[in-house]
Tab-separated table of N, CA and C in Angstrom:
chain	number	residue	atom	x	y	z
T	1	UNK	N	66.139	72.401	-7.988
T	1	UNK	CA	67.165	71.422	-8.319
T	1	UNK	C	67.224	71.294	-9.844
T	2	UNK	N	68.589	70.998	-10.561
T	2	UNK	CA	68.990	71.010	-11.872
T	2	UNK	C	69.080	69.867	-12.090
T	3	UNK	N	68.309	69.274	-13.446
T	3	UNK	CA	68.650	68.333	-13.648
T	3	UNK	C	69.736	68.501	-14.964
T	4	UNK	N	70.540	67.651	-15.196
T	4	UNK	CA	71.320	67.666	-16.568
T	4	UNK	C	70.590	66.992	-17.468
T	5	UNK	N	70.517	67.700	-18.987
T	5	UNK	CA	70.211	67.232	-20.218
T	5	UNK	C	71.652	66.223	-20.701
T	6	UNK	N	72.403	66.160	-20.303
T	6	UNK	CA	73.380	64.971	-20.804
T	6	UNK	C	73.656	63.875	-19.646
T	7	UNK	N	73.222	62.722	-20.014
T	7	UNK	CA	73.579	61.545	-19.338
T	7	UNK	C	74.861	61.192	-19.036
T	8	UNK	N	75.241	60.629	-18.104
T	8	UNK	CA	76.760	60.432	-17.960
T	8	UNK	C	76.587	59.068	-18.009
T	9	UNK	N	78.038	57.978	-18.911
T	9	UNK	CA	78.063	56.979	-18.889
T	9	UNK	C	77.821	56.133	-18.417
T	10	UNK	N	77.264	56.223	-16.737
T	10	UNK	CA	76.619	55.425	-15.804
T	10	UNK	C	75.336	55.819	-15.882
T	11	UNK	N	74.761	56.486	-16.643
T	11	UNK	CA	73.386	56.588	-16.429
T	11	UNK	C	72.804	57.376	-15.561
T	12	UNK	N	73.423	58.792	-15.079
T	12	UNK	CA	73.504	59.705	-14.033
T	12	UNK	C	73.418	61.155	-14.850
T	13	UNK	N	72.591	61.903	-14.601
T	13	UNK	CA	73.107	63.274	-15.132
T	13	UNK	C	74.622	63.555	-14.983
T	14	UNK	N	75.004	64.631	-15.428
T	14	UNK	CA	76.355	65.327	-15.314
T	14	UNK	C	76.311	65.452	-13.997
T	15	UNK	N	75.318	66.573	-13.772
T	15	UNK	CA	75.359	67.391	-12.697
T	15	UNK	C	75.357	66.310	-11.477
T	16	UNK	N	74.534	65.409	-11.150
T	16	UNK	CA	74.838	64.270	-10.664
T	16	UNK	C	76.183	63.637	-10.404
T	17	UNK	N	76.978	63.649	-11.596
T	17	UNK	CA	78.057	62.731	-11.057
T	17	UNK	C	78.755	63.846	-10.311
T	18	UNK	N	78.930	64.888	-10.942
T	18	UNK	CA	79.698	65.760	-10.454
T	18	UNK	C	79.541	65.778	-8.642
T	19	UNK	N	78.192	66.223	-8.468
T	19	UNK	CA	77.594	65.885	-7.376
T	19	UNK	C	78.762	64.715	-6.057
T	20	UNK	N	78.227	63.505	-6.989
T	20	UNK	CA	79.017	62.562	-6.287
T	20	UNK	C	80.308	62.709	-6.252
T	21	UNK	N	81.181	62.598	-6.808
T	21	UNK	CA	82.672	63.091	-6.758
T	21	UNK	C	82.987	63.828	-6.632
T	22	UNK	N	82.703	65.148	-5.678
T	22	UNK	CA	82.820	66.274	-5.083
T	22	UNK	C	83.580	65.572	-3.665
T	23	UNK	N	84.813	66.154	-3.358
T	23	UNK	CA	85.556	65.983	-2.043
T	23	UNK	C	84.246	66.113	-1.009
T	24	UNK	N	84.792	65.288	0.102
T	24	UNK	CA	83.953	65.603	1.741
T	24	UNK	C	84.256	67.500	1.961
T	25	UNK	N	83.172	68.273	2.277
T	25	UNK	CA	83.573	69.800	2.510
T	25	UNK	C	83.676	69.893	1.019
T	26	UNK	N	83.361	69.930	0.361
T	26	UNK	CA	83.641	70.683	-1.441
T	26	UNK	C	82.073	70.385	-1.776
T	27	UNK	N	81.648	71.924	-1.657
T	27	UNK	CA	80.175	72.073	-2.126
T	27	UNK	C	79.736	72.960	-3.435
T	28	UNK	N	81.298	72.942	-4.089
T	28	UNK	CA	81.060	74.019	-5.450
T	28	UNK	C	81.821	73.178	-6.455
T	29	UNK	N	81.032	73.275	-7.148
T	29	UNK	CA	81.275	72.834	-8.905
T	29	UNK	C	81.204	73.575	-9.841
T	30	UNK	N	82.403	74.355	-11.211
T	30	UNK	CA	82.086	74.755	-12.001
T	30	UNK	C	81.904	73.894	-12.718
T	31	UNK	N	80.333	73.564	-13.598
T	31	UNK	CA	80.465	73.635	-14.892
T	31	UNK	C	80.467	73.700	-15.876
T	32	UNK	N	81.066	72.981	-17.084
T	32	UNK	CA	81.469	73.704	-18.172
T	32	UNK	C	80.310	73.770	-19.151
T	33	UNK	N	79.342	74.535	-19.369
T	33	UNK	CA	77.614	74.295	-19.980
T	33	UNK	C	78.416	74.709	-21.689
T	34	UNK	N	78.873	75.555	-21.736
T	34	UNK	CA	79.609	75.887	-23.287
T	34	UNK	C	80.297	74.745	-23.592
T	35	UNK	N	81.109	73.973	-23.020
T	35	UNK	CA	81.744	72.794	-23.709
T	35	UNK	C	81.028	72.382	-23.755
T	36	UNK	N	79.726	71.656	-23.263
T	36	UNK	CA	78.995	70.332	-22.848
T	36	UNK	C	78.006	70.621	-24.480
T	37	UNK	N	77.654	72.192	-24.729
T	37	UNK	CA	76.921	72.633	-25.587
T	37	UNK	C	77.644	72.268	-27.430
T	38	UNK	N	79.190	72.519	-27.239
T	38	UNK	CA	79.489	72.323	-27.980
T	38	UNK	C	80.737	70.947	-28.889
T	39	UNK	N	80.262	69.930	-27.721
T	39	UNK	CA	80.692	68.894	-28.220
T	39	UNK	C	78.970	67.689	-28.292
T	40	UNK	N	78.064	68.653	-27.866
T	40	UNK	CA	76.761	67.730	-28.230
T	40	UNK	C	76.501	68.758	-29.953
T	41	UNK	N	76.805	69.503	-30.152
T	41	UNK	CA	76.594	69.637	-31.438
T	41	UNK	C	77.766	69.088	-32.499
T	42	UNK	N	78.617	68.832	-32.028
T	42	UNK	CA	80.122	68.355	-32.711
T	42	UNK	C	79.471	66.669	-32.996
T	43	UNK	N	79.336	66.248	-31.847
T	43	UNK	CA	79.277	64.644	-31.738
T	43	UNK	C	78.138	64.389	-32.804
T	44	UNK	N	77.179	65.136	-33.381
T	44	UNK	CA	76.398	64.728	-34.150
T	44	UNK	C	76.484	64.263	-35.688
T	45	UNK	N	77.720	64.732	-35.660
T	45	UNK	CA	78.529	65.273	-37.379
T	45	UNK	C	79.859	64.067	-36.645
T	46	UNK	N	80.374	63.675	-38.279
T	46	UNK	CA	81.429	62.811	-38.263
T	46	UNK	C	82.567	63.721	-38.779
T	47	UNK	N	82.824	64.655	-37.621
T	47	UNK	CA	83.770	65.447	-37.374
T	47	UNK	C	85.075	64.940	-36.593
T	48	UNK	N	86.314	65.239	-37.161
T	48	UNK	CA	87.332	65.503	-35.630
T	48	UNK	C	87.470	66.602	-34.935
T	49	UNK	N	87.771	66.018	-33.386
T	49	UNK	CA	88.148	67.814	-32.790
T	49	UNK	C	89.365	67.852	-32.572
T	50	UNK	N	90.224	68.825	-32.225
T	50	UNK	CA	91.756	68.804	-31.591
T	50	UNK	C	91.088	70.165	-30.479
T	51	UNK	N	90.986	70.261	-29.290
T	51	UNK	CA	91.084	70.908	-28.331
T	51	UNK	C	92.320	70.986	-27.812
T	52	UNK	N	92.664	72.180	-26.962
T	52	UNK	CA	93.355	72.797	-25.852
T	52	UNK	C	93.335	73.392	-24.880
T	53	UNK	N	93.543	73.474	-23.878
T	53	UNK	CA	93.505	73.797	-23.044
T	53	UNK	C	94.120	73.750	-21.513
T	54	UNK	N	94.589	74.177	-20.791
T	54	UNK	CA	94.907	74.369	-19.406
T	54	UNK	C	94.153	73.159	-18.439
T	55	UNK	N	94.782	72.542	-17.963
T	55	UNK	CA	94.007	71.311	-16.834
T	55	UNK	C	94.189	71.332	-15.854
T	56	UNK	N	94.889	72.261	-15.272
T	56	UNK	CA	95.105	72.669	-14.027
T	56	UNK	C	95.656	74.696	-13.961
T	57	UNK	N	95.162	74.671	-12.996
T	57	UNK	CA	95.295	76.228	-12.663
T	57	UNK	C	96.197	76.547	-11.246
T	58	UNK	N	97.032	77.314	-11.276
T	58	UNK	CA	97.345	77.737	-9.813
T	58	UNK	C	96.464	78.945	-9.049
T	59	UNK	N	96.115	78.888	-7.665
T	59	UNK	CA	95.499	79.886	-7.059
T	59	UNK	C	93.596	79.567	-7.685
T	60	UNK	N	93.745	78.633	-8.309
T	60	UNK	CA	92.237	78.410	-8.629
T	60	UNK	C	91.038	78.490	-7.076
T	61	UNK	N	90.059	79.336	-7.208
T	61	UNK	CA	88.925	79.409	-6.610
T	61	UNK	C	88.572	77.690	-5.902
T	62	UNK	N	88.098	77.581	-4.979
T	62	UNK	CA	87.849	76.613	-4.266
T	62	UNK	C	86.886	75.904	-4.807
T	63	UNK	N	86.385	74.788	-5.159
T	63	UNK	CA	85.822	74.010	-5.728
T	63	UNK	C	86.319	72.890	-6.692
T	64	UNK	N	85.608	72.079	-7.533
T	64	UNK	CA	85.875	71.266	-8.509
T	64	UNK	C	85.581	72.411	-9.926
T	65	UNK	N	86.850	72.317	-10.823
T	65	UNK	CA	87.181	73.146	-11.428
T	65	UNK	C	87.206	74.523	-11.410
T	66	UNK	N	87.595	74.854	-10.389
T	66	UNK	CA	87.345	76.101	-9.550
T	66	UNK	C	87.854	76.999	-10.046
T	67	UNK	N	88.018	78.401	-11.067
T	67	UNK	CA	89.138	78.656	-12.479
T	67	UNK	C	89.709	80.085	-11.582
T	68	UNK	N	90.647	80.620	-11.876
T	68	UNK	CA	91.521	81.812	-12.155
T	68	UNK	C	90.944	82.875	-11.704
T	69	UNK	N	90.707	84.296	-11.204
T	69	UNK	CA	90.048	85.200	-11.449
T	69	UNK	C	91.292	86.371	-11.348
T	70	UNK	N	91.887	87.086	-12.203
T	70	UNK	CA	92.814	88.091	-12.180
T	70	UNK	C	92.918	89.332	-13.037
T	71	UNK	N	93.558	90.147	-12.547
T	71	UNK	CA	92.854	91.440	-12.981
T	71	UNK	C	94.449	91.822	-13.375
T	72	UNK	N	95.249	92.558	-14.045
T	72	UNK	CA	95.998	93.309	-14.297
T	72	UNK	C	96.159	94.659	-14.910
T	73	UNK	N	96.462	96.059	-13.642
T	73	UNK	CA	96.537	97.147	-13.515
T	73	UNK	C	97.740	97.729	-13.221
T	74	UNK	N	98.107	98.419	-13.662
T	74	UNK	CA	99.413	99.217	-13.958
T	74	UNK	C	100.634	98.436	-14.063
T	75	UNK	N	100.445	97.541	-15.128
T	75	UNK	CA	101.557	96.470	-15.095
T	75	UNK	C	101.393	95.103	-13.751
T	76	UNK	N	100.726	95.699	-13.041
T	76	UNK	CA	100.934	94.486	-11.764
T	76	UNK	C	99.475	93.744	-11.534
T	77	UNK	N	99.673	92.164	-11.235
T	77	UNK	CA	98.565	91.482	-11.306
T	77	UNK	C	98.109	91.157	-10.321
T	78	UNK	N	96.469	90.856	-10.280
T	78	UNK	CA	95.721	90.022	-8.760
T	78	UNK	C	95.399	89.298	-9.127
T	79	UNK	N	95.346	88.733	-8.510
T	79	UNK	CA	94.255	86.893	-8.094
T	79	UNK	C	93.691	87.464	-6.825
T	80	UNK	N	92.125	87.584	-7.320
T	80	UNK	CA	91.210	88.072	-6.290
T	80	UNK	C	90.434	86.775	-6.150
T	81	UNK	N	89.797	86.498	-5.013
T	81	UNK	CA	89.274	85.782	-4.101
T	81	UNK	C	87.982	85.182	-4.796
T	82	UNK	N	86.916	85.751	-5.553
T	82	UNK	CA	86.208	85.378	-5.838
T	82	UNK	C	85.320	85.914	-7.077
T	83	UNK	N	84.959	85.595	-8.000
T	83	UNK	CA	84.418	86.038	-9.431
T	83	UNK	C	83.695	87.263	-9.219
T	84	UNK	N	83.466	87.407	-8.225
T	84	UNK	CA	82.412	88.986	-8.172
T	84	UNK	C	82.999	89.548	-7.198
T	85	UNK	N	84.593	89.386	-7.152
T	85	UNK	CA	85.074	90.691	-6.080
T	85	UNK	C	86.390	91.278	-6.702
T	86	UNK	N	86.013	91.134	-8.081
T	86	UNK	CA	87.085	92.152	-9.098
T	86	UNK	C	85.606	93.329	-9.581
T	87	UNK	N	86.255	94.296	-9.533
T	87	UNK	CA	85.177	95.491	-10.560
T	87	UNK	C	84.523	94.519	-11.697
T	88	UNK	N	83.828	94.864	-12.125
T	88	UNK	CA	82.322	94.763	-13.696
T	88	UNK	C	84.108	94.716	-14.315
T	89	UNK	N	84.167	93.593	-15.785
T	89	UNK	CA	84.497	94.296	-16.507
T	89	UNK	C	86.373	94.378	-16.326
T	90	UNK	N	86.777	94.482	-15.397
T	90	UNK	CA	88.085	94.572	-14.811
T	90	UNK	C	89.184	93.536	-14.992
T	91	UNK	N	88.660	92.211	-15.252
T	91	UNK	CA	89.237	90.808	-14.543
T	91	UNK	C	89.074	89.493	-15.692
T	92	UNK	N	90.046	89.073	-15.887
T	92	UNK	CA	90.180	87.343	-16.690
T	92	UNK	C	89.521	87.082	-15.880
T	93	UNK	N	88.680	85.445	-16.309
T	93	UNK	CA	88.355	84.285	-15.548
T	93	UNK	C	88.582	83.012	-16.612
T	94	UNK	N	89.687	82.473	-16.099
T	94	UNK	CA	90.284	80.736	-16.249
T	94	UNK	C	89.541	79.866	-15.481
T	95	UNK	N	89.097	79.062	-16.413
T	95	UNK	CA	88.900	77.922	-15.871
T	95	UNK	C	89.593	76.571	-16.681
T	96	UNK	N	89.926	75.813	-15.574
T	96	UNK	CA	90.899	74.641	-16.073
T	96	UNK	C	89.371	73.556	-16.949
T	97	UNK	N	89.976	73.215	-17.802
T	97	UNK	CA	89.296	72.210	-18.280
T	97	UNK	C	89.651	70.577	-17.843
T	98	UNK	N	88.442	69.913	-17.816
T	98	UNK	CA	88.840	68.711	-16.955
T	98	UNK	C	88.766	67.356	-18.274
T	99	UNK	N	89.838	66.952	-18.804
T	99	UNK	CA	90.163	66.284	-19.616
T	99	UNK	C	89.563	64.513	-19.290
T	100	UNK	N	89.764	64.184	-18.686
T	100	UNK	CA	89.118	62.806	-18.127
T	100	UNK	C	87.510	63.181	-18.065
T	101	UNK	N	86.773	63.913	-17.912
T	101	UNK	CA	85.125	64.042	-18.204
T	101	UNK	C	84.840	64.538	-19.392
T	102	UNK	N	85.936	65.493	-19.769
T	102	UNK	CA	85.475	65.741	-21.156
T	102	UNK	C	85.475	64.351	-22.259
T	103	UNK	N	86.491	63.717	-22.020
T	103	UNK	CA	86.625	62.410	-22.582
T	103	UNK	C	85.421	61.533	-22.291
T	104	UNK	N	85.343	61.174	-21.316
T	104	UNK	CA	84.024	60.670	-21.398
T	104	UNK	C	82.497	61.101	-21.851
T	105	UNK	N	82.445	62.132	-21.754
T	105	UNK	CA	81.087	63.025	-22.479
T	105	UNK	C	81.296	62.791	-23.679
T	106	UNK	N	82.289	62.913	-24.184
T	106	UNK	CA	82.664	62.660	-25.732
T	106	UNK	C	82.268	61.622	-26.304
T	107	UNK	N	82.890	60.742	-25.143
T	107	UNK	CA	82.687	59.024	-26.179
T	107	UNK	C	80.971	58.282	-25.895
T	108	UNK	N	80.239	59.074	-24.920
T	108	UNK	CA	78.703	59.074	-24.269
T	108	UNK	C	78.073	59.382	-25.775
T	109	UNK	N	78.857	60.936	-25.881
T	109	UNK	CA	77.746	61.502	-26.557
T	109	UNK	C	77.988	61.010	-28.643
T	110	UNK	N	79.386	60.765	-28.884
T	110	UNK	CA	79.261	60.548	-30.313
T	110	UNK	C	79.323	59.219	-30.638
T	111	UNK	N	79.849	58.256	-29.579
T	111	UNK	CA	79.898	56.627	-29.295
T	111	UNK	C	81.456	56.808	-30.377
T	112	UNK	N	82.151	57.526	-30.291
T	112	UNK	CA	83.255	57.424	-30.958
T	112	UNK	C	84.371	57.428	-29.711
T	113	UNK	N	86.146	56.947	-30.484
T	113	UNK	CA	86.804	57.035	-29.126
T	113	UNK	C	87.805	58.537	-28.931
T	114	UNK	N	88.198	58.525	-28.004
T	114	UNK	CA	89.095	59.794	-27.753
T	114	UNK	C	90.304	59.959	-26.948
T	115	UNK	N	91.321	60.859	-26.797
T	115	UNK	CA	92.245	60.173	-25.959
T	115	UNK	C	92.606	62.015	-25.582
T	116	UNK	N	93.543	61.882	-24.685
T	116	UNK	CA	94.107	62.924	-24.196
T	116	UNK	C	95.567	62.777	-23.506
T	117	UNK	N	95.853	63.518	-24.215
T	117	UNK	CA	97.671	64.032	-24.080
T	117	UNK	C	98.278	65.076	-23.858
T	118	UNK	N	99.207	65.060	-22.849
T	118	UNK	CA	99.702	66.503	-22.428
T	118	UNK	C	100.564	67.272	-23.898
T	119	UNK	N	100.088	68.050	-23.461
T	119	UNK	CA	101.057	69.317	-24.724
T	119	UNK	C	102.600	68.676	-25.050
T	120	UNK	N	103.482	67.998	-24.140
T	120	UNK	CA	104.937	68.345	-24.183
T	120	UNK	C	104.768	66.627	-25.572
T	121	UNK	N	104.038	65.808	-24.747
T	121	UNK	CA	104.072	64.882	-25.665
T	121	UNK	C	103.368	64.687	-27.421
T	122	UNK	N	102.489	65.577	-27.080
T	122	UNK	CA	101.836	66.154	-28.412
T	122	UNK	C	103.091	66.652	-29.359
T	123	UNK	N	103.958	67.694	-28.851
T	123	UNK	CA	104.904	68.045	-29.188
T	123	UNK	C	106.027	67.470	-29.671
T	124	UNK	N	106.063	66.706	-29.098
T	124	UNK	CA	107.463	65.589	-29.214
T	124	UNK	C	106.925	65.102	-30.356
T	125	UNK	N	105.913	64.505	-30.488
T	125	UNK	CA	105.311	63.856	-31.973
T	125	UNK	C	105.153	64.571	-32.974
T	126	UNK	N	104.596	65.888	-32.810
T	126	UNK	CA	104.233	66.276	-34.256
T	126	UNK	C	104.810	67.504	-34.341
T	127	UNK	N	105.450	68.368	-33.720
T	127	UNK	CA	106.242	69.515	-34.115
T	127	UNK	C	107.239	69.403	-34.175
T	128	UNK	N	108.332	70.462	-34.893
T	128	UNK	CA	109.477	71.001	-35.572
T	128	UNK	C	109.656	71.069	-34.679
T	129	UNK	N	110.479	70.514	-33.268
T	129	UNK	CA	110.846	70.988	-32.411
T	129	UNK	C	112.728	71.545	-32.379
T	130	UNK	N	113.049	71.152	-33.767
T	130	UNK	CA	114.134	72.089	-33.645
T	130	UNK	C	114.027	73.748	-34.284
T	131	UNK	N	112.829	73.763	-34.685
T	131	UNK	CA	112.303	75.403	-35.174
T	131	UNK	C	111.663	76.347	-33.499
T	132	UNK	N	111.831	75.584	-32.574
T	132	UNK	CA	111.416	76.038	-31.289
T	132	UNK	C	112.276	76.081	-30.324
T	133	UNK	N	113.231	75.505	-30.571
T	133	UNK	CA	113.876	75.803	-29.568
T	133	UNK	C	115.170	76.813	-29.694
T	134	UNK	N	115.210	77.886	-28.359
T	134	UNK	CA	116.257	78.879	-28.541
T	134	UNK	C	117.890	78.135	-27.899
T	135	UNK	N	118.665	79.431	-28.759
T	135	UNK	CA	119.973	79.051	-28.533
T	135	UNK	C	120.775	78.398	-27.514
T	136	UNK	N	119.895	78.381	-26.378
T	136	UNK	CA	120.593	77.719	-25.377
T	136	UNK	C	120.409	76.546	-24.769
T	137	UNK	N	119.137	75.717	-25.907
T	137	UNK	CA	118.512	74.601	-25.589
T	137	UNK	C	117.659	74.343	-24.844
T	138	UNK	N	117.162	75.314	-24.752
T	138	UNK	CA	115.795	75.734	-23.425
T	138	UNK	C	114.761	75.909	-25.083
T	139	UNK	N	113.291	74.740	-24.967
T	139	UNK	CA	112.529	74.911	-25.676
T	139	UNK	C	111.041	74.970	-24.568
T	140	UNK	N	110.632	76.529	-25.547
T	140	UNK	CA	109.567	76.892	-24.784
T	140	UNK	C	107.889	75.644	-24.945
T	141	UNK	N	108.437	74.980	-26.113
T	141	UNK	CA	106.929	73.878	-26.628
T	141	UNK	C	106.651	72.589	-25.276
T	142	UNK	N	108.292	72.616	-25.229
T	142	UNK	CA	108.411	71.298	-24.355
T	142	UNK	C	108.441	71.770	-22.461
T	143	UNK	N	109.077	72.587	-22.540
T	143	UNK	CA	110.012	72.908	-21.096
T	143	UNK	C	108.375	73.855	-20.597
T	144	UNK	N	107.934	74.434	-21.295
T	144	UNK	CA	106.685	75.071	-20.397
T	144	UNK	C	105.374	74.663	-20.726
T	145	UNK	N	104.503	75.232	-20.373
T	145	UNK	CA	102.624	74.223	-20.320
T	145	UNK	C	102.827	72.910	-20.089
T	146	UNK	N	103.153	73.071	-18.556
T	146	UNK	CA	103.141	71.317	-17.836
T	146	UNK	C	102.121	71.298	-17.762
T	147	UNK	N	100.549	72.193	-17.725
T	147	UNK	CA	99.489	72.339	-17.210
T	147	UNK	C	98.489	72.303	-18.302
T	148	UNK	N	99.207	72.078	-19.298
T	148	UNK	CA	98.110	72.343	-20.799
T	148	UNK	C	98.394	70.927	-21.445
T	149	UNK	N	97.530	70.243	-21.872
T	149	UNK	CA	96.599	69.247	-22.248
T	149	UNK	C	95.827	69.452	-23.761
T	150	UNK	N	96.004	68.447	-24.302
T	150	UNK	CA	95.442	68.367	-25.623
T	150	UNK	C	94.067	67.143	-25.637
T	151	UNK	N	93.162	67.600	-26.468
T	151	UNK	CA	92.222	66.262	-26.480
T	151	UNK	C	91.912	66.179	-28.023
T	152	UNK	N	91.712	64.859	-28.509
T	152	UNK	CA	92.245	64.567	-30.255
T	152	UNK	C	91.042	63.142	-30.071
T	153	UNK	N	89.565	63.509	-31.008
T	153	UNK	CA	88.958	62.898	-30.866
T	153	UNK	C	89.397	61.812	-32.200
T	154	UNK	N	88.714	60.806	-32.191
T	154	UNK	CA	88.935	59.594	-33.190
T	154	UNK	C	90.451	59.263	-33.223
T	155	UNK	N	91.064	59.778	-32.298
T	155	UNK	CA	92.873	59.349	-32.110
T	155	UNK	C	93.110	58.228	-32.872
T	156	UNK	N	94.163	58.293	-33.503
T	156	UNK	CA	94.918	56.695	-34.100
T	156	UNK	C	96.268	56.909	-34.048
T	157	UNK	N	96.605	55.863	-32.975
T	157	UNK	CA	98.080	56.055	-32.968
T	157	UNK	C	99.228	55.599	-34.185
């Protein structure tokens, strides 16, 4: 049994909460040991972060954050079934990042605050959004990545 080196705001390992908030029948959890690694070295320093990332996946692997696995060969793509049933070497693996725990690990681990916002609204605020959008009023910043998520530590609105 694993215990987690990071406490969760209730006083629970990670791996623990995760544990608990796992659906009835949902016995797999990815997670994220590289983020967890590199916002406990961030949080130590009076740094900001701006992250990105994907918060949801389609065809995602079964579990809690269950990510992507796809391979593309001769122009045409798979979504294979499970991380070790693409060839060595062959295959992406996505995993969605989970913005509501990352937020909280954040504010655990630097006692600072943080917030999270989808891409389209990020957008609306701080980009040129008339340098993005094409001739027919279809803008790719706003109109696509319903699924991508921004996280902006020490936020001030």
């Amino acid at each position: 049994e694993f215990e987690s080196p990071v406490p969760h705001p209730r006083g629970e390992g990670v791996l623990e909460s995760l544990r608990r908030t796992l659906g009835v029948g949902q016995d797999t959890a990815y997670v994220p040991t590289v983020a967890t690694w590199l916002l406990e070295g961030i949080a130590r320093r009076d740094w900001h972060v701006i992250l990105a990332d994907f918060d949801q996946l389609p065809d995602g692997l079964r579990g809690l954050n269950g990510p992507v696995v796809q391979s593309k060969r001769h122009g045409a793509n798979t979504v294979h079934s499970g991380i070790f049933s693409a060839p060595l070497g062959s295959a992406d693996i996505f995993f969605p990042t989970d913005f509501v725990r990352l937020q909280s690990l954040w504010t655990h681990l630097s006692g600072r605050q943080a917030t999270t916002v989808k891409h389209s609204n990020f957008c609306a605020r701080y980009a040129d959004l008339e340098r993005t959008q094409c001739l027919l009023g279809y803008n790719p910043m706003i109109d696509d990545y319903s699924n991508f998520s921004m996280f902006l530590s020490n936020w001030r609105s």
